[in-house]
Every structure is written in structure tokens, then in C-alpha cells.
mmCIF file of C-alpha atoms and ligand atoms in Angstrom:
data_model
loop_
_atom_site.group_PDB
_atom_site.id
_atom_site.type_symbol
_atom_site.label_atom_id
_atom_site.label_comp_id
_atom_site.label_asym_id
_atom_site.label_seq_id
_atom_site.Cartn_x
_atom_site.Cartn_y
_atom_site.Cartn_z
ATOM 1 C CA MET A 352 -13.020 -12.993 15.066
ATOM 2 C CA ASN A 353 -10.197 -12.548 17.274
ATOM 3 C CA ILE A 354 -8.663 -9.188 16.383
ATOM 4 C CA SER A 355 -4.852 -9.270 17.610
ATOM 5 C CA LYS A 356 -2.955 -7.601 14.797
ATOM 6 C CA CYS A 357 -2.563 -3.755 14.110
ATOM 7 C CA ALA A 358 -5.089 -2.663 11.343
ATOM 8 C CA ILE A 359 -2.285 -0.724 9.788
ATOM 9 C CA CYS A 360 0.995 -2.247 10.404
ATOM 10 C CA ASN A 361 -0.420 -5.700 11.060
ATOM 11 C CA GLN A 362 2.233 -6.088 13.945
ATOM 12 C CA ASN A 363 1.030 -7.499 17.059
ATOM 13 C CA LYS A 364 2.788 -5.237 19.959
ATOM 14 C CA PHE A 365 0.302 -3.213 21.535
ATOM 15 C CA LYS A 366 0.077 -1.103 24.662
ATOM 16 C CA LYS A 367 -3.347 -1.297 26.331
ATOM 17 C CA THR A 368 -4.367 2.152 27.129
ATOM 18 C CA GLY A 369 -7.964 1.761 28.271
ATOM 19 C CA VAL A 370 -11.347 0.093 28.171
ATOM 20 C CA VAL A 371 -14.292 1.215 26.025
ATOM 21 C CA GLN A 372 -17.439 -0.036 27.093
ATOM 22 C CA THR A 373 -21.250 0.134 26.735
ATOM 23 C CA SER A 374 -24.090 -1.971 27.741
ATOM 24 C CA VAL A 375 -26.945 -3.505 25.867
ATOM 25 C CA TRP A 376 -30.381 -4.909 26.796
ATOM 26 C CA GLU A 377 -29.773 -8.297 27.673
ATOM 27 C CA ARG A 378 -33.270 -9.425 26.627
ATOM 28 C CA PRO A 379 -35.106 -6.424 25.267
ATOM 29 C CA ASN A 380 -38.633 -8.655 24.599
ATOM 30 C CA LEU A 381 -38.923 -9.461 28.091
ATOM 31 C CA LYS A 382 -41.166 -7.411 30.607
ATOM 32 C CA SER A 383 -38.228 -7.171 33.152
ATOM 33 C CA LEU A 384 -35.368 -5.434 31.703
ATOM 34 C CA LYS A 385 -31.666 -6.081 32.306
ATOM 35 C CA ARG A 386 -28.607 -4.480 31.115
ATOM 36 C CA LYS A 387 -25.560 -6.353 29.981
ATOM 37 C CA ASN A 388 -21.889 -4.902 29.829
ATOM 38 C CA VAL A 389 -19.998 -5.277 26.371
ATOM 39 C CA SER A 390 -16.414 -4.005 26.630
ATOM 40 C CA PHE A 391 -13.287 -3.707 24.433
ATOM 41 C CA VAL A 392 -9.708 -3.136 25.423
ATOM 42 C CA LEU A 393 -8.326 0.239 23.557
ATOM 43 C CA ALA A 394 -5.053 -0.352 22.435
ATOM 44 C CA LYS A 395 -1.920 1.460 20.813
ATOM 45 C CA CYS A 396 0.133 0.048 18.333
ATOM 46 C CA LEU A 397 4.046 0.260 19.688
ATOM 47 C CA VAL A 398 5.078 -0.089 16.158
ATOM 48 C CA CYS A 399 2.725 2.573 14.026
ATOM 49 C CA GLU A 400 0.906 4.324 17.006
ATOM 50 C CA HIS A 401 -2.488 3.431 15.474
ATOM 51 C CA GLN A 402 -5.288 3.113 18.342
ATOM 52 C CA MET A 403 -7.850 0.608 18.101
ATOM 53 C CA LEU A 404 -10.116 -1.974 19.752
ATOM 54 C CA ILE A 405 -8.457 -5.490 20.290
ATOM 55 C CA GLY A 406 -10.172 -8.765 21.405
ATOM 56 C CA ASP A 407 -12.616 -11.097 20.480
ATOM 57 C CA PHE A 408 -15.530 -9.636 18.138
ATOM 58 C CA THR A 409 -17.699 -12.642 18.265
ATOM 59 C CA LYS A 410 -20.963 -12.643 16.218
ATOM 60 C CA THR A 411 -22.837 -12.047 19.442
ATOM 61 C CA ASN A 412 -20.745 -9.199 20.398
ATOM 62 C CA LEU A 413 -21.263 -7.459 17.170
ATOM 63 C CA ASN A 414 -24.863 -8.113 17.095
ATOM 64 C CA ASN A 415 -25.113 -6.448 20.559
ATOM 65 C CA LEU A 416 -23.132 -3.604 19.232
ATOM 66 C CA TYR A 417 -25.577 -2.762 16.718
ATOM 67 C CA LYS A 418 -28.657 -3.587 18.474
ATOM 68 C CA SER A 419 -31.183 -0.796 18.723
ATOM 69 C CA SER A 420 -31.777 0.267 22.467
ATOM 70 C CA SER A 421 -35.362 -0.770 22.157
ATOM 71 C CA GLN A 422 -35.596 -3.614 20.265
ATOM 72 C CA ASP A 423 -33.614 -6.935 19.740
ATOM 73 C CA PHE A 424 -31.363 -7.490 16.903
ATOM 74 C CA THR A 425 -32.348 -4.534 14.971
ATOM 75 C CA PRO A 426 -29.044 -2.603 13.935
ATOM 76 C CA GLN A 427 -29.296 1.078 14.396
ATOM 77 C CA VAL A 428 -29.431 3.314 11.241
ATOM 78 C CA VAL A 429 -27.756 6.838 11.556
ATOM 79 C CA THR A 430 -29.738 9.456 9.714
ATOM 80 C CA GLU A 431 -26.966 12.003 8.968
ATOM 81 C CA ASN A 432 -27.613 15.881 9.273
ATOM 82 C CA PRO A 433 -28.608 17.184 5.772
ATOM 83 C CA GLN A 434 -26.044 19.833 6.001
ATOM 84 C CA ILE A 435 -23.255 17.159 6.243
ATOM 85 C CA ASN A 436 -24.240 15.422 3.022
ATOM 86 C CA ILE A 437 -24.188 18.605 1.534
ATOM 87 C CA ASP A 438 -20.558 19.369 2.521
ATOM 88 C CA ILE A 439 -19.640 15.918 1.349
ATOM 89 C CA LEU A 440 -21.267 16.342 -2.102
ATOM 90 C CA LYS A 441 -19.479 19.953 -2.437
ATOM 91 C CA SER A 442 -15.949 18.532 -1.663
ATOM 92 C CA ILE A 443 -16.234 15.976 -4.571
ATOM 93 C CA GLU A 444 -18.592 17.764 -7.079
ATOM 94 C CA LYS A 445 -15.556 19.585 -8.961
ATOM 95 C CA TYR A 446 -14.141 16.043 -9.572
ATOM 96 C CA VAL A 447 -17.484 14.853 -11.124
ATOM 97 C CA THR A 448 -16.961 15.591 -14.556
ATOM 98 C CA ARG A 449 -18.547 12.698 -16.364
ATOM 99 C CA LYS A 450 -22.042 12.753 -18.160
ATOM 100 C CA LYS A 451 -22.691 8.960 -17.246
ATOM 101 C CA ALA A 452 -21.474 7.786 -13.868
ATOM 102 C CA THR A 453 -21.919 4.866 -11.697
ATOM 103 C CA ILE A 454 -22.049 5.975 -7.928
ATOM 104 C CA VAL A 455 -21.848 3.720 -5.244
ATOM 105 C CA ASP A 456 -22.322 4.409 -1.272
ATOM 106 C CA PHE A 457 -20.458 1.864 0.820
ATOM 107 C CA GLY A 458 -22.306 1.877 4.320
ATOM 108 C CA CYS A 459 -25.318 3.843 2.653
ATOM 109 C CA GLY A 460 -27.254 3.809 5.957
ATOM 110 C CA ASP A 461 -30.739 5.281 5.265
ATOM 111 C CA LEU A 462 -29.691 6.421 1.617
ATOM 112 C CA SER A 463 -29.736 10.092 2.314
ATOM 113 C CA LEU A 464 -26.518 10.731 0.549
ATOM 114 C CA LEU A 465 -27.451 8.769 -2.572
ATOM 115 C CA LYS A 466 -30.926 10.890 -2.195
ATOM 116 C CA LEU A 467 -29.076 14.229 -2.294
ATOM 117 C CA ILE A 468 -27.161 13.014 -5.043
ATOM 118 C CA LYS A 469 -30.036 11.930 -7.214
ATOM 119 C CA ASN A 470 -31.539 15.242 -6.819
ATOM 120 C CA LYS A 471 -28.624 17.443 -7.593
ATOM 121 C CA LEU A 472 -26.413 15.228 -10.010
ATOM 122 C CA GLY A 473 -29.461 13.261 -11.386
ATOM 123 C CA ARG A 474 -30.583 16.360 -12.886
ATOM 124 C CA VAL A 475 -27.746 17.100 -15.056
ATOM 125 C CA ARG A 476 -26.071 13.559 -15.530
ATOM 126 C CA LYS A 477 -26.961 9.853 -16.263
ATOM 127 C CA VAL A 478 -26.298 8.547 -12.887
ATOM 128 C CA ARG A 479 -26.577 4.770 -11.713
ATOM 129 C CA LEU A 480 -26.817 4.796 -8.000
ATOM 130 C CA ILE A 481 -26.137 1.855 -5.653
ATOM 131 C CA GLY A 482 -26.505 2.043 -1.743
ATOM 132 C CA VAL A 483 -24.455 -0.908 0.093
ATOM 133 C CA ASP A 484 -25.072 -1.939 3.636
ATOM 134 C CA PHE A 485 -25.501 -4.877 6.060
ATOM 135 C CA VAL A 486 -28.802 -3.193 7.204
ATOM 136 C CA LYS A 487 -31.836 -2.706 4.966
ATOM 137 C CA PRO A 488 -32.704 1.223 4.624
ATOM 138 C CA PRO A 489 -35.912 1.812 6.285
ATOM 139 C CA TYR A 490 -37.186 2.680 2.791
ATOM 140 C CA ILE A 491 -36.298 1.810 -0.822
ATOM 141 C CA LEU A 492 -35.970 4.941 -3.295
ATOM 142 C CA ASP A 493 -36.918 4.915 -6.841
ATOM 143 C CA GLY A 494 -33.804 4.908 -8.872
ATOM 144 C CA ILE A 495 -31.306 3.878 -6.289
ATOM 145 C CA ASP A 496 -30.462 0.134 -6.319
ATOM 146 C CA TYR A 497 -29.621 -1.307 -2.814
ATOM 147 C CA PHE A 498 -27.227 -4.188 -2.404
ATOM 148 C CA GLN A 499 -27.640 -5.965 1.013
ATOM 149 C CA ALA A 500 -23.919 -6.982 1.820
ATOM 150 C CA ASN A 501 -21.483 -7.345 4.819
ATOM 151 C CA LEU A 502 -18.774 -4.860 3.838
ATOM 152 C CA LEU A 503 -16.115 -7.438 4.822
ATOM 153 C CA GLU A 504 -17.437 -10.016 2.487
ATOM 154 C CA MET A 505 -17.806 -8.107 -0.690
ATOM 155 C CA ASP A 506 -15.627 -10.205 -2.683
ATOM 156 C CA LYS A 507 -17.966 -13.535 -1.780
ATOM 157 C CA ASN A 508 -21.123 -11.304 -3.080
ATOM 158 C CA ASN A 509 -22.115 -11.978 -6.711
ATOM 159 C CA ARG A 510 -23.620 -8.552 -7.069
ATOM 160 C CA PHE A 511 -20.059 -6.827 -6.987
ATOM 161 C CA LYS A 512 -18.722 -9.246 -9.735
ATOM 162 C CA ASN A 513 -19.026 -7.274 -12.797
ATOM 163 C CA LEU A 514 -19.348 -3.603 -11.020
ATOM 164 C CA LYS A 515 -17.003 -0.787 -11.507
ATOM 165 C CA PHE A 516 -17.783 2.743 -10.206
ATOM 166 C CA ASP A 517 -16.771 5.930 -11.201
ATOM 167 C CA TYR A 518 -17.384 7.636 -7.742
ATOM 168 C CA GLY A 519 -17.475 6.021 -4.639
ATOM 169 C CA PHE A 520 -18.250 7.114 -0.935
ATOM 170 C CA LEU A 521 -16.994 5.426 2.241
ATOM 171 C CA VAL A 522 -18.526 7.881 5.136
ATOM 172 C CA HIS A 523 -18.223 7.001 8.699
ATOM 173 C CA SER A 524 -17.797 3.127 7.850
ATOM 174 C CA LEU A 525 -14.198 2.650 8.132
ATOM 175 C CA GLU A 526 -13.810 3.063 11.701
ATOM 176 C CA HIS A 527 -16.657 0.599 12.124
ATOM 177 C CA ILE A 528 -14.534 -2.339 10.249
ATOM 178 C CA LEU A 529 -12.549 -5.092 11.760
ATOM 179 C CA GLN A 530 -9.977 -5.345 8.950
ATOM 180 C CA PRO A 531 -10.148 -2.158 7.025
ATOM 181 C CA ARG A 532 -7.192 -3.144 4.861
ATOM 182 C CA LYS A 533 -9.186 -5.861 3.473
ATOM 183 C CA LEU A 534 -12.323 -3.465 2.827
ATOM 184 C CA LEU A 535 -10.187 -1.115 0.929
ATOM 185 C CA THR A 536 -8.507 -3.565 -1.258
ATOM 186 C CA ASP A 537 -12.076 -4.869 -2.219
ATOM 187 C CA ILE A 538 -13.471 -1.618 -3.066
ATOM 188 C CA ARG A 539 -10.038 -0.825 -5.011
ATOM 189 C CA SER A 540 -10.849 -3.945 -7.165
ATOM 190 C CA LEU A 541 -14.248 -2.008 -8.140
ATOM 191 C CA MET A 542 -12.244 0.792 -9.403
ATOM 192 C CA ASN A 543 -10.712 1.666 -12.890
ATOM 193 C CA GLU A 544 -7.739 4.268 -13.393
ATOM 194 C CA LYS A 545 -10.444 7.342 -13.138
ATOM 195 C CA SER A 546 -12.515 6.238 -10.283
ATOM 196 C CA LEU A 547 -12.403 8.161 -7.221
ATOM 197 C CA LEU A 548 -13.369 7.461 -3.734
ATOM 198 C CA TYR A 549 -14.451 9.681 -0.932
ATOM 199 C CA ILE A 550 -13.442 8.426 2.365
ATOM 200 C CA GLU A 551 -14.566 10.274 5.937
ATOM 201 C CA VAL A 552 -13.919 9.280 9.429
ATOM 202 C CA PRO A 553 -13.789 10.990 12.689
ATOM 203 C CA ASP A 554 -10.300 12.658 13.098
ATOM 204 C CA ASN A 555 -9.131 11.390 16.353
ATOM 205 C CA GLY A 556 -6.069 13.613 15.954
ATOM 206 C CA LEU A 557 -8.217 16.720 16.763
ATOM 207 C CA LEU A 558 -10.017 15.216 19.848
ATOM 208 C CA ASP A 559 -7.847 17.315 22.158
ATOM 209 C CA VAL A 560 -8.463 20.460 20.251
ATOM 210 C CA VAL A 561 -12.344 20.098 20.550
ATOM 211 C CA ASN A 562 -12.182 19.000 23.926
ATOM 212 C CA LEU A 563 -14.128 15.894 22.945
ATOM 213 C CA LEU A 564 -17.440 17.515 22.459
ATOM 214 C CA SER A 565 -18.953 14.570 20.998
ATOM 215 C CA LEU A 566 -18.339 12.119 23.593
ATOM 216 C CA ASP A 567 -20.066 9.249 21.555
ATOM 217 C CA LEU A 568 -16.889 8.989 19.023
ATOM 218 C CA ILE A 569 -15.387 6.728 21.937
ATOM 219 C CA THR A 570 -17.766 3.944 21.395
ATOM 220 C CA PRO A 571 -17.408 0.090 20.933
ATOM 221 C CA GLN A 572 -19.012 0.576 17.569
ATOM 222 C CA HIS A 573 -15.901 2.337 16.562
ATOM 223 C CA ILE A 574 -12.930 -0.111 16.264
ATOM 224 C CA GLN A 575 -10.512 2.008 14.508
ATOM 225 C CA TYR A 576 -9.514 5.452 15.714
ATOM 226 C CA PHE A 577 -7.804 7.019 12.874
ATOM 227 C CA ASP A 578 -5.806 10.514 12.531
ATOM 228 C CA SER A 579 -4.301 12.171 9.380
ATOM 229 C CA ASP A 580 -1.237 9.969 9.582
ATOM 230 C CA SER A 581 -2.403 6.715 10.296
ATOM 231 C CA LEU A 582 -5.376 6.929 7.488
ATOM 232 C CA THR A 583 -2.798 8.432 5.004
ATOM 233 C CA SER A 584 -0.432 5.638 5.775
ATOM 234 C CA LEU A 585 -3.401 2.826 5.321
ATOM 235 C CA ILE A 586 -4.530 4.536 2.087
ATOM 236 C CA THR A 587 -1.108 4.921 0.280
ATOM 237 C CA SER A 588 -0.069 1.378 1.520
ATOM 238 C CA ASN A 589 -3.377 -0.264 -0.121
ATOM 239 C CA GLY A 590 -2.545 0.981 -3.564
ATOM 240 C CA PHE A 591 -4.035 4.296 -3.239
ATOM 241 C CA GLN A 592 -3.043 7.991 -4.250
ATOM 242 C CA LEU A 593 -4.128 10.859 -1.980
ATOM 243 C CA LEU A 594 -5.844 13.680 -4.215
ATOM 244 C CA ALA A 595 -7.150 15.807 -1.552
ATOM 245 C CA ARG A 596 -7.272 15.785 2.357
ATOM 246 C CA ASP A 597 -8.983 17.914 4.801
ATOM 247 C CA SER A 598 -9.778 18.106 8.456
ATOM 248 C CA LYS A 599 -12.690 20.109 9.761
ATOM 249 C CA ILE A 600 -15.392 20.186 12.774
ATOM 250 C CA THR A 601 -19.078 20.259 11.717
ATOM 251 C CA ASN A 602 -21.733 19.277 13.747
ATOM 252 C CA GLN A 603 -19.287 19.183 16.578
ATOM 253 C CA ILE A 604 -17.598 16.161 15.020
ATOM 254 C CA PRO A 605 -13.943 16.348 13.901
ATOM 255 C CA ARG A 606 -14.068 15.128 10.428
ATOM 256 C CA LEU A 607 -11.100 13.575 8.322
ATOM 257 C CA LYS A 608 -11.940 13.575 4.706
ATOM 258 C CA MET A 609 -9.595 12.126 1.910
ATOM 259 C CA ILE A 610 -10.287 11.900 -1.746
ATOM 260 C CA VAL A 611 -8.232 9.074 -3.354
ATOM 261 C CA LYS A 612 -7.844 7.315 -6.805
ATOM 262 C CA LYS A 613 -5.874 4.153 -7.648
ATOM 263 C CA LYS A 614 -2.128 4.704 -7.623
ATOM 264 C CA SER A 615 -0.819 4.286 -11.140
ATOM 265 C CA ASN A 616 1.726 1.699 -11.410
ATOM 266 C CA ILE A 617 2.992 2.873 -14.867
ATOM 267 C CA TYR A 618 5.211 5.641 -12.980
ATOM 268 C CA HIS A 619 6.547 3.499 -10.418
ATOM 269 C CA GLN A 620 7.390 0.123 -12.232
ATOM 270 C CA THR A 621 8.246 1.248 -15.901
ATOM 271 C CA PRO A 622 11.774 3.023 -15.083
ATOM 272 C CA LEU A 623 12.576 0.291 -12.522
ATOM 273 C CA SER A 624 12.005 -2.788 -14.981
ATOM 274 C CA LYS A 625 13.746 -0.840 -17.512
ATOM 275 C CA ALA A 626 16.709 -0.244 -15.469
ATOM 276 C CA VAL A 627 16.886 -4.066 -14.635
ATOM 277 C CA ASP A 628 17.159 -4.852 -18.243
ATOM 278 C CA ARG A 629 19.363 -2.205 -18.981
ATOM 279 C CA ILE A 630 21.765 -4.046 -16.061
ATOM 280 C CA GLU A 631 21.575 -7.243 -17.953
ATOM 281 C CA LYS A 632 22.589 -5.833 -21.312
ATOM 282 C CA ILE A 633 25.346 -3.904 -19.779
ATOM 283 C CA ILE A 634 26.599 -7.055 -18.343
ATOM 284 C CA GLU A 635 26.361 -8.999 -21.440
ATOM 285 C CA SER A 636 28.171 -6.472 -23.372
ATOM 286 C CA SER A 637 31.097 -6.038 -20.894
ATOM 287 C CA ALA A 638 31.553 -9.703 -21.356
ATOM 288 C CA ASN A 639 31.746 -9.304 -25.151
ATOM 289 C CA ILE A 640 34.368 -6.252 -24.630
ATOM 290 C CA ILE A 641 36.301 -8.538 -22.662
ATOM 291 C CA LEU A 642 36.397 -11.400 -25.381
ATOM 292 C CA THR A 643 37.093 -8.787 -27.981
ATOM 293 C CA ILE A 644 39.854 -7.226 -26.301
ATOM 294 C CA SER A 645 41.746 -10.471 -25.368
ATOM 295 C CA HIS A 646 41.788 -11.241 -28.882
ATOM 296 C CA HIS A 647 44.734 -8.675 -29.395
ATOM 297 C CA HIS A 648 45.828 -8.285 -26.018
ATOM 298 C CA GLN A 649 46.958 -9.877 -22.582
ATOM 299 C CA VAL A 650 43.648 -9.217 -20.362
ATOM 300 C CA ALA A 651 42.985 -9.229 -16.738
ATOM 301 C CA VAL A 652 39.899 -8.795 -15.065
ATOM 302 C CA TRP A 653 40.167 -6.917 -11.614
ATOM 303 C CA GLY A 654 37.419 -7.960 -9.105
ATOM 304 C CA ILE A 655 36.210 -11.517 -8.709
ATOM 305 C CA GLY A 656 32.594 -11.822 -7.781
ATOM 306 C CA ALA A 657 28.962 -11.579 -8.517
ATOM 307 C CA ASP A 658 29.551 -9.298 -11.426
ATOM 308 C CA LEU A 659 31.997 -11.397 -13.194
ATOM 309 C CA ASP A 660 29.914 -14.696 -12.301
ATOM 310 C CA ARG A 661 27.029 -12.940 -14.231
ATOM 311 C CA MET A 662 29.177 -12.450 -17.198
ATOM 312 C CA ILE A 663 30.376 -15.630 -17.399
ATOM 313 C CA LYS A 664 27.005 -17.254 -16.900
ATOM 314 C CA LEU A 665 25.716 -14.895 -20.012
ATOM 315 C CA ASN A 666 28.571 -15.907 -22.113
ATOM 316 C CA LYS A 667 30.127 -19.259 -21.502
ATOM 317 C CA LYS A 668 33.232 -18.520 -23.593
ATOM 318 C CA LEU A 669 34.680 -16.363 -20.665
ATOM 319 C CA LYS A 670 34.691 -19.395 -18.285
ATOM 320 C CA THR A 671 36.621 -21.461 -20.755
ATOM 321 C CA LYS A 672 39.156 -18.237 -21.093
ATOM 322 C CA ILE A 673 39.756 -18.473 -17.344
ATOM 323 C CA GLU A 674 39.875 -22.179 -17.289
ATOM 324 C CA ARG A 675 42.530 -22.053 -20.022
ATOM 325 C CA LYS A 676 44.283 -19.353 -18.031
ATOM 326 C CA GLU A 677 43.935 -17.036 -20.796
ATOM 327 C CA LEU A 678 42.452 -14.591 -18.533
ATOM 328 C CA ILE A 679 44.380 -13.275 -15.682
ATOM 329 C CA LEU A 680 42.308 -13.050 -12.201
ATOM 330 C CA PHE A 681 43.232 -9.940 -10.140
ATOM 331 C CA ASP A 682 41.575 -9.303 -6.598
ATOM 332 C CA SER A 683 43.143 -7.422 -3.897
ATOM 333 C CA TYR A 684 41.310 -9.572 -1.388
ATOM 334 C CA LEU A 685 41.123 -12.913 -2.730
ATOM 335 C CA TRP A 686 44.490 -13.435 -4.124
ATOM 336 C CA GLY A 687 46.304 -16.692 -3.364
ATOM 337 C CA LYS A 688 42.639 -18.611 -3.874
ATOM 338 C CA LYS A 689 41.464 -20.309 -7.088
ATOM 339 C CA TRP A 690 38.380 -19.842 -9.491
ATOM 340 C CA PHE A 691 37.713 -22.483 -12.177
ATOM 341 C CA GLY A 692 41.240 -23.671 -11.383
ATOM 342 C CA ASN A 693 42.994 -20.519 -12.050
ATOM 343 C CA GLN A 694 44.838 -18.776 -9.354
ATOM 344 C CA ILE A 695 43.575 -15.289 -8.247
ATOM 345 C CA LEU A 696 46.763 -12.836 -8.386
ATOM 346 C CA ASN A 697 47.523 -9.834 -6.100
ATOM 347 C CA PRO A 698 47.633 -6.860 -8.594
ATOM 348 C CA GLY A 699 50.225 -5.008 -6.565
ATOM 349 C CA GLN A 700 52.746 -7.738 -7.123
ATOM 350 C CA PHE A 701 51.938 -8.318 -10.634
ATOM 351 C CA LYS A 702 54.840 -7.321 -13.314
ATOM 352 C CA LYS A 703 53.585 -4.030 -15.108
ATOM 353 C CA THR A 704 53.621 -4.713 -18.746
ATOM 354 C CA ARG A 705 52.494 -2.256 -21.167
ATOM 355 C CA ASN A 706 50.286 -4.957 -23.391
ATOM 356 C CA LEU A 707 48.424 -5.906 -20.342
ATOM 357 C CA LYS A 708 44.668 -4.380 -20.505
ATOM 358 C CA ILE A 709 42.960 -4.380 -17.028
ATOM 359 C CA ILE A 710 38.983 -4.614 -16.932
ATOM 360 C CA LEU A 711 37.265 -3.325 -14.034
ATOM 361 C CA THR A 712 34.355 -5.833 -13.503
ATOM 362 C CA PRO A 713 32.269 -4.421 -10.380
ATOM 363 C CA LEU A 714 28.963 -2.748 -11.142
ATOM 364 C CA ALA A 715 29.337 -0.548 -8.302
ATOM 365 C CA ALA A 716 30.714 2.854 -9.505
ATOM 366 C CA HIS A 717 32.552 3.501 -6.420
ATOM 367 C CA VAL A 718 34.320 0.103 -6.190
ATOM 368 C CA ARG A 719 35.469 0.683 -9.672
ATOM 369 C CA LYS A 720 36.845 4.240 -8.760
ATOM 370 C CA ASP A 721 38.442 2.718 -5.839
ATOM 371 C CA ILE A 722 40.147 0.031 -8.210
ATOM 372 C CA PHE A 723 41.176 2.890 -10.753
ATOM 373 C CA LYS A 724 42.991 4.625 -7.877
ATOM 374 C CA ASN A 725 44.593 1.686 -6.419
ATOM 375 C CA ALA A 726 45.828 0.549 -9.844
ATOM 376 C CA THR A 727 47.428 3.758 -10.853
ATOM 377 C CA LEU A 728 49.124 4.171 -7.279
ATOM 378 C CA MET A 729 50.415 0.614 -8.027
ATOM 379 C CA GLY A 730 52.116 1.657 -11.070
ATOM 380 C CA PHE A 731 49.715 0.728 -13.807
ATOM 381 C CA ASN A 732 48.933 3.132 -16.640
ATOM 382 C CA LYS A 733 45.739 5.030 -16.931
ATOM 383 C CA ASP A 734 45.358 3.622 -20.718
ATOM 384 C CA GLN A 735 45.692 0.178 -19.804
ATOM 385 C CA LEU A 736 42.429 0.393 -17.307
ATOM 386 C CA ILE A 737 39.192 -0.384 -19.016
ATOM 387 C CA ASP A 738 35.743 0.488 -17.494
ATOM 388 C CA PRO A 739 33.549 -1.766 -19.416
ATOM 389 C CA TYR A 740 30.318 0.051 -18.278
ATOM 390 C CA GLN A 741 30.999 3.497 -19.890
HETATM 391 ZN ZN1 LIG B 1059 0.663 -0.612 13.605
#
């Protein structure tokens, strides 16, 4: 897969900042050993400043990267430090409130985190534990399910079809992923409104501070180099809401930790859709106001444009009134032109008769305010001017 676009903002404007390289045994099963170079370009997005590796990540390249140093095509399994797993559990424990929970570790490695969760939480709660990884763990544990899956192809895997998890873990996996946005979208689809996801990646924003204690953080296995800003941007633009964020150096690795949940649509969409409905209603009622007033008075509409056009579309009687020249059209810019066969007039040159009622049609409040001011300067009376939106 050729990676040429930014994992955060999807643009393809990069500045190449270096080369990240390693070497692998070319044919480790042969007696005479030979190492082969594997290198990728480290680049910085010129739009959002995210740093990542770009280039052609072929299957062979990826296999090489995850090959163990002694065997052919056996990916490495990282055994995490037990203290790190205890830290992870501590940071999410206060959120674990349910008696019954499905817990998934995406990129479970040797199942050590799930084993700890089983021992700690499994004693007091009914937990279903699932580990997901493309590499089989060295041993299967009783009471822990294992789904073999490529994290980037979970949507194609039937085992995830009806799965919803309560607590999910994505620990030191996202930085290995070619398309982190896709992985997060797939994980999000396995969450309900109350599900929580714990994410941890190396914090590259702290590399200068720690003076790069752990030099192996810059490796071709790490494709994405997140910092607090870039990960937050990826998370929030992917339909997640940030509940907690922390950055900490443990075991000589700067760790960026986040706890996220699905962004709730209720708060963001309801008021907006209500406002759209309200505008439609107010335009319709303004059209009715014009028609009602015109039964008893001579009526001019001031402001010939989109808002009056919407009124006409919602109430065809207005169009007939304009065509029959029963409505006077006022516009300070369009005067002299015709609309529906009716001449648009310059309000400044119109005879100031008391019986004339003038309806201000623009939806924009500041435009109505300007018309009101100009109309009174031109000699119209305040009582003649009607704001149909109030
Ligand atoms: Zn970018």
C-alpha cells in the first residue's frame, strides 16, 4: 500500500525530514547470513505538522518489519512490563462501573493486559475478555477469547459483526497502523453510547524533554509519530469525545494516554436542525404577513433577493401579487430592473404616502437594520416599516 497522504488531515503536502531505517536477515534459514536494508522516508505534513513515514509499504516490507531477528516470518510479540499494565488498569478502573462488561484489547500481543484484567476485575465482575491481534499469542488463556485479525480489516471479519464492547484498549498499536483513521472508525462502530476506549501511544512531543532515552521509538515499525495535539485532532475529528488525557514517562518511554467515548450527536445536531425548521416557518409566516397587510394597505417589499424568493416559493399567491403589480418592489441596488414583469423601484424616489406599508424582507438582521435607518433618512415614517421576523 502506497502511503502518500497525511493520516490526520488527508493532504499530500509533505516535507521530508529524514530516513528511518533498519535491517533484517535476508534469508535467516540459510547458514550464511546476510542483512537487508529496510528504510522509509520520515515526513512532516506541511498542513497539520503530523509526522509519519511515507512510501510504499508492500506486504514484503511489512513482513520484513515484523520478522523476528532469528526466525523467518515470525512476527515479534512484545511482552509489556507488568507495572505498565497496572498503570493502564489504574487509569481506567474508576470508569469501570458495570457489573457485566465486554472488554476488548485491540493489538493484545501476549494477552498480558487481559490476563491482569481477568485477575483484578474478573473477581468482582462478570467480564467477557477478547484479545485481537494479527499474531497468535504464545499461549491461549482460559476465559480469554482470541480473535486473529488484521486491525485494518476488522470490517471484513465476521467475528466483529455483532460485537459491542464496554471497555476497549488500544495500547501502543495506533502508531503501527498505516491508516489510523480507518481503524478508529471500525472500533467506533463496535461501541455504544457508554463504551469507553483507552488509547496509548508514544508521546513524541516529549522526545526532546526525555532526550530520547528509548532510542527504539524511532523505528520503521512506528509509522505514525503522534503528539498530544495531533492525536487529539485525529480523535475528535473521528467522532470521539475526549474524557481524559495524560502524558507520562514510565519505563523510559514517554506515553500519551487518552480515554475517549463516542461523541454524542444529540447536543450538536438538535439545535441546528431546530433552527433550520424555525427559519422555514418564519419565512412562511412572513409571506402570510405580506399577504394579510396587502388586503388593507398598499404594500412595498424592500430587499429583492433570496429571502423574498423563498417566500414566493412557499406561497405562490405572492408571485401573482407581484405579477399583477399589486406589490411594489423596492431595492436600492436593483432599481430599474424587472422581476416577474414588475419594475423594481428606487425607494428614495418614491412618493411618501402614509398608506404605504413597507416590509423588510432580508433575513439578515443587520441588513434590515440598515434598511430601517435608510428608510427613515429618506423620509419614511417608522410606523410604515414592518419587520416580519419579529
Ligand atoms: Zn496533515
